[in-house]
């Protein structure tokens, strides 16, 4: 997506701020892995990157969960948050800021922002009547409810009738400005289907929405009337702004906006699109702030073809999954197998088959067999061939010349699956190439120069593939780079960002001739289906 201004050397991206009513689920992991892959890609090509994640801790849902567990809301949040931090570490998520909406700094930002909106005359008191889904933290239209007054997202939950005085935000005032924004910046909302959904929603007429609650203690007080607390979504969206304040600066809007605002991209799931693509830009316009670069809404994950949920008894625990199979496997499956933006499914047998076929066989074996041949025929070094001078008809070279650009284009569009496919095509061609060229026979026939050309081109293809996949499978890429004799660590974000030059590494021929190769070791061990992942 073009939200990234290519001339700019900074890139700020956010994940949603996750509710802490429960431990992280695979949906939260999915958004976060995608955000991390994109952040890593931008770092790889030299941008100064800020990846923001965090937790959304106020509101009725959290208060009720805490009550049901006999904890104070704050104690509950403090217990759950480390579970998110631990999962991000296990999944090799390199976030730069982790914002908790219960932090003191956030309260200052919310207060200042509220005041700006208040001064714009966009907040007023009125009576709110309607059906509320506590799980969504959202009022629902009666016509969207399922039989038995159940929410269409949280199908086992009944919505609750509310009739209370609330402060309202004058969303209706921003209808024309929002439509103008979507028209001027057609890439503001992606994918296209989501943009159309928002357009039809806004075109059908915007209604003001309530931004305060009475009888709910667990929230920030409305500055002009502390008998109300601020609606959790109004508060949570501002977490994106609080996160931008440098840790050693005062929490003021001025400081928050000085370097990273507007962020380039909010990455979210499709269920929270309206908040990000309609409410949020309107709130920002009211406060006199610029709007973000864009919003990308991905699809929903199912398990074995069914909706995931506790009531359905088929949740997928990301912690167990990553413990069992490792970070790279989980990252690869979700980003390669599911077209980002579409709904997708997790099935453990398919998971194992894909990883074995693509990472263990296609990629891992190619490196392994070629390294072994390089030891046998070339003294354990990269053959003395220069990538540039390689035989003009070399198939792998031909395929690789514009691969870096194509893959970069796919990352920019968040088309992770296409990025992986393009790289895999080279890897598969590498396997065929070596079978057809049969360097072992060339060696027997004394055609050493040809052996060297073949081995160089395959090793260089594996290097290029692992470089381009490093935002998705950093650990496998590390292992490959090490075995090729490099000392780059793709998990060292500072080094990757300052040393690597994307144009050079993403181009054919970066593997230096005569470089000493490392010990051949499997970069990805074949997986076995032992037992089902515990739900
Ligand atoms: N707290 C709000 C976000 C506030 S952002 C200022 C929230 N939190 S959430 O924890 O409920 O959801 C976080 C993300 O998980 C959302 O982007 C949502 O789309 C995603 N998913 C929840 N279930 C999912 C699947 N089954 N599949 C894919 N993503 C899903 O909403």
CSV table of C-alpha atoms in Angstrom, one decimal, residues 7 19-20 27 57 136 164 168 180 200 300 333 372 383 484 504 516:
chain,number,residue,atom,x,y,z
A,7,UNK,CA,10.8,9.6,0.0
A,19,UNK,CA,-7.6,-6.1,25.3
A,20,UNK,CA,-6.3,-7.7,28.4
A,27,UNK,CA,-5.6,-13.3,16.2
A,57,UNK,CA,-6.9,-1.9,29.6
A,136,UNK,CA,-17.1,-5.5,21.4
A,164,UNK,CA,-28.2,6.8,30.2
A,168,UNK,CA,-21.4,12.6,22.5
A,180,UNK,CA,-13.1,14.0,0.8
A,200,UNK,CA,-21.0,2.7,1.9
A,300,UNK,CA,-10.2,-13.5,10.3
A,333,UNK,CA,2.7,-20.4,7.9
A,372,UNK,CA,28.3,-30.4,0.8
A,383,UNK,CA,33.6,-20.9,-5.8
A,484,UNK,CA,27.4,-19.1,3.8
A,504,UNK,CA,23.2,-4.3,-2.7
A,516,UNK,CA,34.9,-19.5,3.6
